[in-house]
Coordinates of C-alpha atoms and ligand atoms in Angstrom, one line a residue:
M12 CA 111.0 88.9 86.3
K13 CA 107.3 88.4 85.5
N14 CA 105.7 91.2 84.0
F15 CA 102.2 90.4 85.3
G16 CA 100.8 91.9 81.9
I17 CA 101.5 95.6 83.1
K18 CA 103.0 96.6 79.8
E19 CA 99.9 95.3 78.1
A20 CA 97.5 97.2 81.0
L21 CA 99.3 100.4 80.1
A22 CA 99.0 100.3 76.4
E23 CA 95.4 99.2 76.7
L24 CA 94.8 102.5 79.0
G25 CA 96.5 104.6 76.2
L26 CA 99.4 105.4 79.1
K27 CA 102.8 106.6 77.4
K28 CA 106.2 107.0 78.9
S29 CA 105.8 110.4 79.1
N30 CA 102.3 111.9 79.2
P31 CA 100.6 115.6 79.5
G32 CA 99.0 115.9 83.0
V33 CA 96.6 118.6 82.5
S34 CA 93.2 118.2 80.5
T35 CA 90.0 119.5 80.3
G36 CA 88.3 116.5 78.8
S37 CA 89.5 115.7 75.3
K38 CA 91.9 118.6 75.3
W39 CA 95.3 118.0 76.8
Y40 CA 98.0 120.7 77.6
R41 CA 101.9 120.1 78.0
S42 CA 102.2 122.8 80.6
T43 CA 105.5 124.2 82.1
G44 CA 105.1 122.6 85.6
G45 CA 107.2 120.2 86.8
L46 CA 107.8 116.7 85.5
I47 CA 106.4 114.1 87.6
D48 CA 107.9 110.8 87.6
S49 CA 106.0 107.8 88.7
Y50 CA 108.1 105.0 90.0
S51 CA 106.4 101.7 91.0
P52 CA 106.7 100.5 94.9
A53 CA 106.3 97.2 93.7
D54 CA 109.3 96.9 91.8
G55 CA 111.0 100.4 91.8
K56 CA 110.7 100.9 88.2
L57 CA 110.2 103.9 86.4
I58 CA 106.4 103.6 84.7
G59 CA 106.0 106.7 83.2
S60 CA 106.1 110.4 83.5
V61 CA 103.6 113.0 83.6
H62 CA 103.8 116.9 83.2
G63 CA 102.5 118.9 85.9
G64 CA 100.5 122.0 85.9
D65 CA 101.4 125.6 86.9
E66 CA 99.5 128.6 87.5
K67 CA 98.7 129.6 84.0
T68 CA 97.3 126.2 83.0
F69 CA 95.4 126.1 86.4
D70 CA 93.7 129.3 85.5
K71 CA 93.1 128.2 81.9
V72 CA 91.6 125.2 82.9
V73 CA 89.4 126.7 86.0
K74 CA 88.2 129.2 83.1
Q75 CA 87.1 126.4 80.8
S76 CA 85.2 124.5 83.8
E77 CA 83.1 127.8 84.3
E78 CA 82.2 127.9 80.6
A79 CA 81.3 124.2 80.7
F80 CA 79.2 125.0 83.9
Q81 CA 77.0 127.1 82.2
V82 CA 75.9 124.8 79.9
W83 CA 76.0 121.2 82.0
R84 CA 74.0 122.8 84.7
T85 CA 70.9 123.0 82.1
W86 CA 71.0 119.4 81.3
P87 CA 68.3 117.8 82.9
A88 CA 70.1 115.5 85.8
P89 CA 68.6 112.1 84.4
K90 CA 70.7 113.1 81.1
R91 CA 73.5 113.8 83.1
G92 CA 72.9 110.5 84.8
E93 CA 72.9 108.6 81.6
V94 CA 76.4 109.9 80.8
V95 CA 77.6 108.6 84.1
R96 CA 76.3 105.4 83.3
Q97 CA 78.1 105.2 80.5
V98 CA 81.3 106.0 82.3
G99 CA 80.1 103.0 84.6
V100 CA 80.0 100.7 81.5
A101 CA 83.4 102.0 80.4
L102 CA 85.0 101.1 83.8
R103 CA 83.7 97.6 83.6
K104 CA 85.4 97.1 80.4
Y105 CA 88.6 98.4 81.8
K106 CA 88.1 97.0 85.2
E107 CA 91.3 94.8 84.9
P108 CA 94.1 96.9 83.3
L109 CA 92.9 99.8 85.6
G110 CA 93.0 97.6 88.7
K111 CA 96.2 96.4 87.5
L112 CA 97.6 100.0 87.1
V113 CA 96.4 100.9 90.6
S114 CA 98.0 97.8 92.0
Y115 CA 101.2 98.6 90.4
E116 CA 101.4 102.4 90.7
M117 CA 99.9 102.4 94.4
G118 CA 101.2 99.3 95.7
K119 CA 97.8 97.6 96.8
S120 CA 97.3 93.7 96.2
L121 CA 95.4 93.2 92.9
Q122 CA 92.7 92.1 94.7
E123 CA 92.2 95.3 96.5
G124 CA 93.0 97.3 93.1
L125 CA 90.2 95.4 91.3
G126 CA 87.9 96.4 94.2
E127 CA 88.9 99.8 94.1
V128 CA 87.8 99.9 90.5
Q129 CA 84.4 98.0 91.6
E130 CA 84.1 100.9 94.2
M131 CA 84.1 103.4 91.1
I132 CA 81.6 101.1 89.0
D133 CA 79.3 100.9 92.4
I134 CA 79.5 104.6 92.9
C135 CA 78.4 105.1 89.0
D136 CA 75.5 103.0 89.5
F137 CA 74.6 105.0 92.6
A138 CA 74.8 108.6 91.0
V139 CA 72.7 107.2 87.9
G140 CA 69.9 106.4 90.3
L141 CA 70.6 109.7 92.4
S142 CA 70.2 111.7 89.1
R143 CA 66.5 111.0 89.4
Q144 CA 66.4 111.6 93.1
L145 CA 67.8 114.8 94.1
H146 CA 64.9 115.5 96.0
G147 CA 63.6 118.8 98.2
L148 CA 61.0 119.2 100.6
T149 CA 57.8 120.8 100.6
M150 CA 56.5 123.0 103.6
H151 CA 53.2 124.0 104.4
S152 CA 53.1 127.9 104.6
E153 CA 51.5 129.8 107.2
R154 CA 50.1 132.4 104.9
P155 CA 46.9 131.5 102.7
N156 CA 47.4 130.8 99.2
H157 CA 51.1 130.3 99.5
R158 CA 53.1 127.6 98.7
M159 CA 56.8 126.7 100.1
Y160 CA 59.2 124.4 99.1
E161 CA 63.1 123.7 98.5
Q162 CA 64.8 122.6 95.5
W163 CA 68.6 121.9 95.1
H164 CA 70.7 123.5 92.4
P165 CA 74.3 122.8 91.2
I166 CA 76.9 125.0 92.7
G167 CA 79.5 125.2 90.0
T168 CA 83.0 123.8 90.0
V169 CA 84.4 121.4 92.3
G170 CA 87.9 121.0 93.4
I171 CA 88.9 117.6 94.1
I172 CA 92.1 116.7 95.8
S173 CA 92.7 113.0 96.5
A174 CA 95.3 111.1 98.0
F175 CA 97.5 108.0 96.9
N176 CA 96.0 105.4 98.7
F177 CA 92.8 105.4 96.8
P178 CA 93.9 106.7 93.7
V179 CA 90.8 106.4 91.5
A180 CA 88.0 105.3 93.8
V181 CA 87.9 108.5 95.7
W182 CA 88.0 110.9 92.9
S183 CA 84.7 108.9 91.3
W184 CA 83.0 109.2 94.9
N185 CA 83.3 113.1 94.4
S186 CA 83.1 113.4 90.5
M187 CA 80.2 111.1 89.8
L188 CA 78.2 112.6 92.2
A189 CA 79.3 116.1 91.3
W190 CA 78.5 115.3 87.6
V191 CA 74.9 114.2 88.2
C192 CA 74.3 117.0 90.5
G193 CA 75.3 119.4 87.5
D194 CA 78.6 120.6 88.6
V195 CA 82.0 120.5 86.9
C196 CA 85.2 119.0 88.4
V197 CA 88.7 119.8 88.7
W198 CA 91.0 117.0 89.8
K199 CA 94.5 117.3 91.7
P200 CA 95.6 114.0 92.0
S201 CA 98.3 112.9 94.1
E202 CA 101.7 113.2 93.0
K203 CA 102.4 109.8 93.8
T204 CA 99.8 108.3 91.6
P205 CA 99.5 110.6 88.4
L206 CA 99.1 107.8 85.8
C207 CA 96.0 106.6 87.3
S208 CA 94.5 109.7 87.0
I209 CA 95.4 110.0 83.5
A210 CA 93.8 106.7 82.9
C211 CA 90.7 107.6 84.6
Q212 CA 90.5 111.1 82.3
L213 CA 91.1 109.2 79.2
I214 CA 88.3 106.7 80.1
T215 CA 85.9 109.4 80.9
A216 CA 86.7 112.0 78.1
R217 CA 85.9 109.1 75.3
V218 CA 82.3 108.7 77.1
F219 CA 82.2 112.5 77.6
E220 CA 82.9 113.0 73.8
K221 CA 80.6 110.6 72.4
N222 CA 77.8 112.3 74.3
G223 CA 78.5 115.7 73.4
V224 CA 79.4 116.6 76.9
P225 CA 81.2 120.2 77.0
E226 CA 84.6 120.5 77.3
G227 CA 85.5 121.4 80.9
V228 CA 83.0 119.3 82.8
S229 CA 85.8 116.8 83.9
C230 CA 89.5 118.7 84.4
L231 CA 92.5 117.3 85.8
V232 CA 95.5 119.3 86.8
N233 CA 98.4 116.9 87.7
G234 CA 101.3 118.8 90.0
D235 CA 102.5 119.3 93.3
A236 CA 100.8 121.0 96.5
T237 CA 100.8 124.4 95.0
I238 CA 98.1 123.2 92.5
G239 CA 96.0 122.3 95.9
Q240 CA 96.7 125.6 97.3
L241 CA 95.7 127.3 94.0
M242 CA 92.5 125.3 94.4
A243 CA 91.8 126.2 97.8
Q244 CA 92.3 130.0 97.5
D245 CA 90.4 130.2 94.3
E246 CA 87.0 132.1 94.5
R247 CA 85.7 130.5 91.4
I248 CA 85.6 127.2 93.1
P249 CA 83.0 127.1 95.7
L250 CA 83.6 123.5 97.0
V251 CA 86.9 121.9 97.6
S252 CA 86.7 118.3 98.4
A253 CA 90.1 117.2 100.0
T254 CA 91.0 113.6 101.2
G255 CA 94.4 113.3 102.7
S256 CA 96.3 114.0 105.9
T257 CA 95.0 116.4 108.8
R258 CA 97.8 118.7 108.4
M259 CA 97.0 119.1 104.6
G260 CA 93.4 119.2 105.3
K261 CA 93.7 122.0 108.0
A262 CA 95.7 124.1 105.7
V263 CA 93.0 123.5 103.1
A264 CA 90.2 124.4 105.4
R265 CA 91.9 127.6 106.7
T266 CA 92.4 128.6 103.1
V267 CA 88.9 127.8 101.9
S268 CA 87.1 129.3 105.0
E269 CA 89.1 132.5 104.6
R270 CA 86.9 133.3 101.5
L271 CA 83.9 131.8 102.8
G272 CA 84.0 128.6 100.1
R273 CA 83.0 125.3 101.4
A274 CA 85.6 122.6 102.2
L275 CA 84.6 118.6 102.3
L276 CA 87.3 117.0 104.2
E277 CA 88.1 113.4 104.8
L278 CA 91.1 113.3 106.7
G279 CA 93.3 111.0 108.9
G280 CA 91.8 108.1 111.1
N281 CA 93.1 106.2 114.1
N282 CA 90.6 103.3 114.0
A283 CA 90.0 100.8 116.8
I284 CA 88.2 97.6 117.0
I285 CA 86.9 96.5 120.4
I286 CA 87.0 92.5 121.0
T287 CA 84.9 91.9 123.9
E288 CA 84.7 88.7 125.8
H289 CA 81.8 87.7 123.9
A290 CA 83.2 88.0 120.5
N291 CA 83.4 85.4 117.9
L292 CA 87.3 85.1 118.0
D293 CA 87.7 83.4 114.5
M294 CA 85.6 86.5 113.2
A295 CA 87.8 89.2 115.2
I296 CA 91.0 87.7 114.1
R297 CA 90.3 87.8 110.5
G298 CA 88.6 91.4 111.0
A299 CA 91.5 92.7 112.6
L300 CA 94.2 90.9 110.0
F301 CA 92.5 92.5 106.9
G302 CA 91.9 95.9 108.8
A303 CA 95.3 96.2 109.7
V304 CA 97.6 94.9 107.1
G305 CA 95.1 95.4 103.9
T306 CA 96.9 98.2 101.5
A307 CA 99.9 97.4 103.7
G308 CA 98.2 99.6 106.7
Q309 CA 97.7 102.7 104.2
R310 CA 93.8 103.2 104.4
C311 CA 92.4 106.1 106.2
T312 CA 90.1 103.3 107.8
T313 CA 93.0 101.0 108.4
T314 CA 92.7 99.1 111.8
R315 CA 95.8 100.8 113.8
R316 CA 94.3 99.8 117.7
L317 CA 92.9 96.7 118.9
I318 CA 91.1 97.1 122.4
I319 CA 91.0 93.9 123.8
H320 CA 89.1 92.3 126.9
D321 CA 91.7 91.4 129.8
S322 CA 90.2 87.8 129.6
I323 CA 91.0 87.0 126.1
F324 CA 93.9 89.3 125.6
D325 CA 96.5 86.8 125.8
E326 CA 94.5 84.6 123.3
V327 CA 93.9 87.3 120.7
K328 CA 97.7 88.2 121.1
D329 CA 98.8 84.4 120.1
R330 CA 96.5 84.0 117.5
L331 CA 97.2 86.9 115.7
K332 CA 100.9 86.2 116.3
N333 CA 100.0 83.1 114.5
A334 CA 98.1 84.6 111.7
Y335 CA 100.7 87.2 111.0
A336 CA 103.3 84.2 110.6
H337 CA 101.1 82.9 107.6
L338 CA 101.3 86.4 105.7
N339 CA 102.7 86.6 102.5
I340 CA 104.5 90.0 101.7
G341 CA 105.6 90.8 98.1
N342 CA 105.0 92.0 94.6
P343 CA 101.2 93.0 94.9
L344 CA 100.4 91.7 91.5
D345 CA 101.3 88.1 92.6
T346 CA 98.0 86.9 93.7
G347 CA 99.6 84.6 96.4
N348 CA 100.8 87.8 98.2
H349 CA 98.5 89.1 101.0
V350 CA 100.6 92.5 101.5
G351 CA 102.2 94.8 99.1
P352 CA 105.0 97.4 99.6
L353 CA 104.6 101.0 101.2
I354 CA 104.1 103.8 98.5
D355 CA 107.8 105.0 99.0
K356 CA 111.0 105.4 101.0
T357 CA 109.7 108.2 102.6
A358 CA 106.8 106.0 104.1
V359 CA 109.4 103.2 105.1
K360 CA 111.2 105.8 107.0
L361 CA 107.8 106.9 109.0
Y362 CA 107.3 103.1 109.5
Q363 CA 110.7 102.8 111.2
D364 CA 110.4 105.9 113.3
A365 CA 107.0 104.7 114.3
L366 CA 108.4 101.6 115.7
R367 CA 111.3 103.2 117.3
K368 CA 109.0 105.3 119.3
V369 CA 106.9 102.3 120.3
K370 CA 109.9 100.7 121.6
Q371 CA 111.1 104.0 123.5
A372 CA 107.6 104.4 125.2
G373 CA 107.7 101.1 126.5
G374 CA 105.9 99.1 124.1
E375 CA 106.4 95.3 123.8
F376 CA 106.6 93.9 120.3
V377 CA 104.5 90.7 119.9
V378 CA 105.4 90.7 116.1
K379 CA 108.4 92.5 115.2
G380 CA 108.6 94.7 112.3
G381 CA 111.4 95.5 109.9
V382 CA 112.4 96.3 106.3
L383 CA 112.7 93.6 103.8
Q384 CA 115.6 93.1 101.7
G385 CA 116.8 90.8 98.8
K386 CA 115.2 89.0 95.9
G387 CA 111.5 91.0 95.3
Y388 CA 112.2 93.4 97.7
E389 CA 114.4 95.6 95.4
S390 CA 112.4 98.9 95.5
E391 CA 113.1 99.0 99.4
C392 CA 109.6 99.6 100.2
Y393 CA 108.6 96.3 101.5
V394 CA 107.9 96.0 105.2
K395 CA 106.9 93.6 107.6
P396 CA 103.4 94.0 109.5
A397 CA 104.1 94.7 113.0
V398 CA 102.3 94.3 116.5
A399 CA 102.9 95.7 119.8
V400 CA 101.3 95.7 123.1
V401 CA 101.0 99.1 124.2
E402 CA 98.9 102.1 126.0
N403 CA 96.6 104.3 124.4
E404 CA 98.1 107.2 125.9
Y405 CA 101.6 106.7 124.4
E406 CA 102.1 109.7 121.8
I407 CA 102.7 107.4 119.0
V408 CA 99.5 105.6 119.3
Q409 CA 97.8 108.9 119.3
H410 CA 99.1 109.5 115.9
E411 CA 98.2 108.0 112.8
T412 CA 101.2 106.2 111.0
F413 CA 100.4 105.0 107.6
A414 CA 102.0 101.7 107.8
P415 CA 100.9 98.0 109.1
I416 CA 101.7 98.5 112.6
L417 CA 99.0 97.1 115.0
Y418 CA 98.5 98.1 118.7
L419 CA 97.1 96.0 121.2
I420 CA 95.6 97.8 124.3
R421 CA 93.9 95.8 127.3
Y422 CA 90.6 96.9 128.9
N423 CA 88.3 95.8 131.6
S424 CA 85.0 97.6 131.3
L425 CA 83.2 98.3 128.2
A426 CA 83.0 101.9 129.3
E427 CA 86.8 102.1 129.3
A428 CA 86.9 100.5 126.1
I429 CA 84.6 102.8 124.5
Q430 CA 86.6 105.8 126.3
K431 CA 90.1 104.3 125.1
Q432 CA 88.3 104.1 121.5
N433 CA 87.1 107.6 121.4
G434 CA 90.4 108.7 123.2
V435 CA 92.2 110.0 120.2
K436 CA 92.0 113.0 118.1
Q437 CA 90.6 111.4 114.8
G438 CA 87.1 110.1 114.5
L439 CA 86.7 108.2 111.2
S440 CA 86.0 104.3 111.7
S441 CA 85.2 102.1 114.7
S442 CA 84.2 98.6 115.4
I443 CA 82.9 96.3 118.0
M444 CA 83.1 92.4 118.0
T445 CA 80.8 91.0 120.2
T446 CA 77.8 88.5 120.1
N447 CA 76.1 90.4 123.1
M448 CA 73.0 92.8 122.3
Q449 CA 73.7 95.2 125.3
E450 CA 77.2 95.6 124.6
M451 CA 76.5 96.4 120.6
E452 CA 73.6 98.7 121.4
R453 CA 76.0 100.8 124.1
F454 CA 78.8 100.8 121.3
L455 CA 76.2 102.4 118.8
S456 CA 74.6 104.6 121.5
A457 CA 75.0 108.5 121.9
A458 CA 77.5 107.5 124.8
G459 CA 79.1 105.0 122.5
S460 CA 81.6 105.4 119.5
D461 CA 82.3 108.9 118.3
C462 CA 83.2 108.1 114.9
G463 CA 81.5 108.6 111.6
I464 CA 81.4 104.8 110.9
A465 CA 80.8 102.5 113.7
N466 CA 80.7 98.6 112.6
V467 CA 79.6 95.7 114.5
N468 CA 81.3 92.0 113.7
I469 CA 83.3 93.5 110.9
G470 CA 86.5 95.5 110.7
T471 CA 87.0 99.1 110.5
S472 CA 87.9 99.1 106.7
G473 CA 85.9 98.2 103.4
A474 CA 82.9 100.6 103.7
E475 CA 80.4 100.1 100.8
I476 CA 79.6 103.1 98.9
G477 CA 76.1 103.1 99.8
G478 CA 76.7 104.7 103.3
A479 CA 77.9 108.2 104.0
F480 CA 81.8 108.0 104.2
G481 CA 83.6 110.3 106.7
G482 CA 84.4 111.2 110.3
E483 CA 84.4 113.6 113.1
K484 CA 87.1 115.6 115.0
E485 CA 90.4 115.7 113.1
T486 CA 89.0 113.5 110.4
G487 CA 87.4 116.6 109.2
G488 CA 83.7 116.2 109.5
G489 CA 82.9 115.7 105.6
R490 CA 80.9 112.9 104.3
E491 CA 81.4 111.6 100.8
S492 CA 79.8 108.7 98.8
G493 CA 76.3 107.4 99.8
S494 CA 73.1 108.4 101.5
D495 CA 72.7 111.9 100.9
A496 CA 76.6 113.0 100.8
W497 CA 75.3 114.5 97.5
K498 CA 73.8 117.4 99.3
A499 CA 77.3 118.9 99.8
Y500 CA 77.8 119.2 96.0
M501 CA 74.6 121.6 95.3
R502 CA 73.0 124.5 97.0
R503 CA 69.7 124.8 98.8
Q504 CA 67.1 127.1 97.8
T505 CA 64.0 127.9 99.4
N506 CA 61.3 129.1 97.3
T507 CA 58.0 130.6 98.7
I508 CA 55.2 131.3 95.9
N509 CA 52.1 133.5 96.4
F510 CA 49.4 132.4 94.2
G511 CA 46.8 134.5 95.8
D512 CA 45.7 138.3 95.1
N513 CA 47.0 139.7 98.6
L514 CA 50.3 140.0 99.9
P515 CA 50.1 139.0 103.6
L516 CA 53.3 139.1 105.6
A517 CA 55.0 136.5 107.7
Q518 CA 54.5 136.6 111.3
G519 CA 51.3 138.5 111.1
I520 CA 53.1 142.0 110.6
K521 CA 51.0 144.6 109.3
F522 CA 52.6 146.9 106.9
D523 CA 49.6 149.1 105.3
I524 CA 49.5 152.3 103.7
Ligands
LIG604 C1 90.4 105.7 102.2 O1 91.2 105.2 102.9 O2 91.1 107.2 102.3 O3 86.3 101.5 103.6 C2 89.2 105.2 101.8 C3 87.4 101.6 102.8 C4 87.4 102.0 101.3 C5 87.8 103.5 101.3 C6 88.7 104.0 102.0 N1 86.2 101.6 100.7 O4 88.3 100.8 103.3

């Protein structure tokens, strides 16, 4: 079988067969936590192993991060930005091997793997600019000779829990912003993609070392869910940013709020595209296709539902069927393939369960799913993207299945379409395909989509880093990446300064002796 240059990529990134999985920057710790074996879903082969952390090493790492914070917060923000700029330069240099590793360890197509590294580069650039724009407001005081303003200060150690589906980009959204803000980071990556985290840590550590960044600004603790739990309950970690399932997010939120810490949550989605009778159908089909099968349906922004106007329902159905017939499914490193494998066999089982439930509920398959077998599919993680006509109310449709299953739902009025689109517990991303201005504006109005992301004439996935990323309801309410998401990584301080010779009280209160 073709190697696709994986061996070379691993060597270039400095990855070994066995790797320590805990680090405070340039220092690496071989701890007594469990060994994590990373198998590629592309070919089922063992890529390498990572030594996970335990409670003791976690404690040591957090202590080191606290020490680092004492120094890092005193660096001028633009100087911190300069370091992040250099991380962006290093990522440009390693874009190809890192993109390949993402593709091989996670299973997304090479194009998407490279895109993910590009997303990291983009957020670095964004963070560099931000490092000179951490603006507060000034206010007019009601008292004479007084001045009021607000400023933003770093908050300390930020815990980052990331998911397998974006094994590098989501960490970078958090860490690059946190760093320019003056925070320090402890990262707990997914157990399914530990090697990606090691590669990122190695790239960052070299840049940090060259710039004399204190040990502990960038920390990594590989491990299982117990590391995430330790993070959630640790009072030394004022902010925990968690990406993953709603179930995980609820557990994190409960624990963090118990100690009045802050949680930034980016959880499940159940994203829909409304295709109206005024849609450009060529665009609608293309948008739906990439949205549904990109990353093999494992993005939190994946298009899971198409809500289609009755008058064009059959046409959309037929055109989708035709488009699905042209999909190449196979090794994600082979650029001729559109769809790679699911992350592991558990995911395959969940996919099969979902298909069964669709059938039981009365769904009608337009494109049948199934697990692929034979040459090229030895990992047993490859599945066929499926399409089914369903009702929005089916239990299984209400649920986020992390797999390429697309549900088709019929509507008659736009109000009904919006009501169906909002009629799920999740609230991440949404789109409308229309060339009609009224439909577009209604969809975007306060009575329209209830999601954190609402697009027009593009799919639900593939957001740019410049906007705030996240969603409402069970998606968790957090916003990461662009816009003013940086504010979550800082504490706001209101300052009132008296430059007069008297001490007048606010609200006109008299207190004379
Ligand atoms: C995720 O699936 O957790 O908008 C993140 C997108 C990507 C990020 C997805 N830029 O699809």
